[in-house]
Amino acid sequence: MASVPSLASSVDQRVADALASALPEAGGADPLLRRSDRADFQANGILALAKKAKANPRELAATVVEGIPTGDLIQEIEVSGPGFLNITITDRAIIETLAARAGDDRLGVPLAANPGTTVIDYAQPNVAKEMHVGHLRSAVIGAAMVEILEFTGEKVVRRHHIGDWGTQFGMLIQYLLEHPHELDHKGGHDADKQASGEEAMSNLNRLYKASRALFDSDEEFKTRARARVVDLQAGDPETLSLWQRFVDESKIYFYSVFNKLDMDIQDPDVVGESGYNDMLVETCKLLEDSGVAVRSNGALCVFFDEYKGQDGNPTPLIVQKSDGGFGYAATDLSAIRDRVGNLDASTLLYVVDARQSLHFKMVFETARRAGWLNDEVKAVQLAFGTVLGKDGKPFKTREGETVRLVDLLDEAVDRATAVVREKDKDRGLLTEQEIVENGVQVGIGAVKYADLSTSAARDYKFDLDQMVSLTGDTSVYLQYAYARIRSILRNAGDRSPVAHPELELASAERALGLHLDGFGALIEEAAAEYAPHKVAAYLYQLASLFTTFYTECPVVKPEPELVVGENRLFLCELTARTLSKGMALLGIRTPEKL
């Protein structure tokens, strides 16, 4: 089915046409249509146009009003103040438009006019290291942007740039060579049986601590470990084989954590730092031959006038170190070459901590100078802030340790399960299995929503008590709103949701209907601005408007007149579908019963 034009876009077009007729030189001007608390919409663009044309704004506004037909879409227009237009929509237009949305699987949300290919770099844990709270935001924000962009019709290629290369692997591999059973699993290991994520991480942690202790205390082992780094970089088969064991063991663990987060991470999408090793020498040669990078004290560097250190000298991007080793910049620039040249990316989206912003600004500018980024291919960092504790400081355990992501997720599920069980105690609607399943969906949803309801660039406080609250701007509030609507629809008896455009709407019905109609524009805006928090804000307002509607407009009890009840059930059903779709785009499930 074709997309459904929103009421706002239809009104905007009518005002623009009338404006072009009244002031031909203003053809194509934006009427600046906005939602308003004085009417359904307000057009504010006439003031600036009148000033430019040296015309009286109220007189121009009155001329524009005369050219706008009313009755079908627009019920009433009035000139307000110095030349604003206050516009009220007909009740019929609201319900007819919503009925068209309800008849479409996509809720009438349009596909992008010119979709491209976005390679999105997110969820980037490190091999042989435990995932902590700092890994949460990249995974959650990135996964939501994947869903939002794909829903608009964009081709999305996922990339998980895991840290799987570096000097620490010499230490780990050498230790494993000398202690070959350290990664064996309890009870044996066979090709058909994968170890649990917890056991995999336990093995890695044990091996890392033991190898680090030996590295720090035994000079001979330290020498052997450093020699093993050279073997790894040279591609020694035995060394690579052991390195691969670390990667495989880590993936078992990664996938178990992502599974807790209800995220689908596919193996082909995991392309770590090592995936670009074969490109590093060529990347450096291309940069040096083109003059983009120059040698400075033996290192290959790119300099920028705008980025200076505390000493006032330019801060370089070091692509290759003076000892011949490669820095992160070489890998990141090679990844850009691969993503543009081999994956045909039109957009590169990096969901990375804001503290790495300077690095990525320099990498992107280097890629532009080299011609790998241009007017047709852009790179964007979706920079995110820090997860804070209740005290407003970076989130740590009482012992000052970084909080393990697994522990945090388990606690969220435990808290949420307790809330669900307590809520159901007197009602007895849920089985024990449903309580447990809902606890998982509510707990993980609470963690995701707390992150996604905050602008990515801002820090936010991790407060589980608030996250699993039934009131306020939480996912639990939205999930309960959805479950309540599903209950209403189940209890409607022989009445069905039917749109009745002939009815006069109550103010709460109008407010809910107009907000439902804005879903498509909201998704378009969130995709264009890489702003999943706008989806969260829309859904919270939708749930709030539904609560007001349900309080003021009886749906089932007391039983309203048949057509009124059917129309209200129609609004309920469309609200539920919109909530469910919106939450799914954020990676949050909506239980049918809560």
Coordinates of N, CA and C in Angstrom, one line a residue, residues 5-19 29-35 39-44 64 67-70 72-77 85-90 93-94 97 510 514 517:
P5 N -0.4 10.3 3.3 CA 0.1 11.6 3.7 C -0.5 12.0 5.0
S6 N 0.4 12.6 5.8 CA -0.1 13.1 7.2 C -1.0 14.3 7.0
L7 N -1.8 14.5 8.1 CA -2.7 15.7 8.1 C -1.8 16.9 8.0
A8 N -0.7 16.9 8.7 CA 0.2 18.1 8.7 C 0.7 18.4 7.3
S9 N 1.1 17.4 6.6 CA 1.7 17.6 5.2 C 0.6 18.1 4.3
S10 N -0.7 17.5 4.4 CA -1.8 18.0 3.6 C -2.1 19.4 3.9
V11 N -2.2 19.8 5.1 CA -2.5 21.2 5.5 C -1.3 22.1 5.0
D12 N -0.1 21.7 5.2 CA 1.0 22.5 4.8 C 1.0 22.8 3.3
Q13 N 0.6 21.8 2.5 CA 0.5 22.0 1.1 C -0.6 23.0 0.7
R14 N -1.7 22.9 1.4 CA -2.8 23.9 1.1 C -2.4 25.3 1.4
V15 N -1.7 25.5 2.6 CA -1.3 26.8 3.0 C -0.2 27.3 2.0
A16 N 0.7 26.4 1.6 CA 1.8 26.8 0.7 C 1.2 27.3 -0.7
D17 N 0.2 26.5 -1.2 CA -0.4 26.9 -2.4 C -1.1 28.2 -2.4
A18 N -1.9 28.4 -1.3 CA -2.6 29.7 -1.1 C -1.6 30.9 -0.9
L19 N -0.5 30.6 -0.3 CA 0.6 31.6 -0.1 C 1.2 32.0 -1.4
A29 N 7.8 28.7 -0.6 CA 8.2 29.1 0.7 C 7.5 28.2 1.8
D30 N 8.2 28.0 2.9 CA 7.8 27.1 3.9 C 6.8 27.8 4.8
P31 N 5.5 27.4 5.0 CA 4.6 28.1 5.8 C 4.9 27.9 7.3
L32 N 5.9 27.1 7.7 CA 6.3 26.9 9.0 C 5.2 26.4 9.9
L33 N 4.6 25.3 9.5 CA 3.4 24.7 10.2 C 3.9 24.0 11.4
R34 N 3.3 24.2 12.5 CA 3.6 23.6 13.8 C 2.3 23.2 14.5
R35 N 2.4 22.1 15.4 CA 1.3 21.8 16.3 C 1.2 23.0 17.3
A39 N -4.8 25.8 18.5 CA -5.6 25.1 17.5 C -4.9 23.8 17.3
D40 N -5.3 23.1 16.2 CA -4.5 21.9 15.9 C -3.1 22.2 15.3
F41 N -3.1 23.3 14.5 CA -1.8 23.7 13.9 C -1.7 25.2 13.8
Q42 N -0.5 25.7 13.8 CA -0.3 27.1 13.6 C 0.7 27.3 12.5
A43 N 0.5 28.2 11.5 CA 1.4 28.5 10.5 C 2.1 29.9 10.8
N44 N 3.4 29.9 10.9 CA 4.1 31.1 11.4 C 4.9 31.8 10.3
V64 N -4.3 35.0 2.3 CA -4.0 33.6 2.2 C -5.2 32.8 2.7
G67 N -7.8 32.1 0.2 CA -7.5 31.1 -0.9 C -7.4 29.7 -0.4
I68 N -7.8 29.4 0.9 CA -7.7 28.0 1.4 C -9.1 27.5 1.5
P69 N -9.4 26.4 0.8 CA -10.8 25.8 0.9 C -10.9 25.1 2.3
T70 N -12.2 25.2 2.8 CA -12.4 24.5 4.1 C -13.6 23.5 3.9
D72 N -13.6 19.9 4.0 CA -13.2 18.5 4.0 C -12.0 18.2 4.9
L73 N -10.9 18.9 4.7 CA -9.7 18.7 5.5 C -9.7 19.7 6.7
I74 N -9.8 21.0 6.3 CA -9.7 22.1 7.3 C -11.1 22.6 7.7
Q75 N -11.3 22.6 9.0 CA -12.6 23.0 9.5 C -12.7 24.6 9.6
E76 N -11.6 25.1 10.1 CA -11.6 26.6 10.4 C -10.2 27.1 10.4
I77 N -10.0 28.3 9.9 CA -8.7 29.0 9.9 C -9.0 30.5 10.5
L85 N -1.5 31.9 11.5 CA -2.7 31.3 11.1 C -3.0 30.1 12.1
N86 N -4.1 30.1 12.7 CA -4.5 29.1 13.6 C -5.5 28.2 12.8
I87 N -5.1 26.9 12.7 CA -5.9 26.0 11.8 C -6.4 24.8 12.6
T88 N -7.7 24.5 12.4 CA -8.4 23.4 13.0 C -8.8 22.4 12.0
I89 N -8.5 21.1 12.2 CA -8.8 20.0 11.2 C -10.2 19.5 11.5
T90 N -10.9 19.0 10.5 CA -12.2 18.4 10.7 C -12.0 17.0 11.4
A93 N -11.7 14.2 8.8 CA -10.3 14.1 8.2 C -9.4 13.3 9.1
I94 N -9.5 13.5 10.4 CA -8.7 12.8 11.4 C -8.9 11.3 11.3
T97 N -8.0 9.7 7.8 CA -6.6 9.5 7.7 C -6.1 8.3 8.5
R510 N -9.5 13.7 19.8 CA -8.8 14.5 18.8 C -7.3 14.5 19.1
L514 N -4.6 13.0 16.5 CA -3.6 13.9 15.8 C -2.2 13.4 16.1
D517 N -1.3 10.3 14.1 CA -1.0 10.7 12.7 C 0.4 11.2 12.5

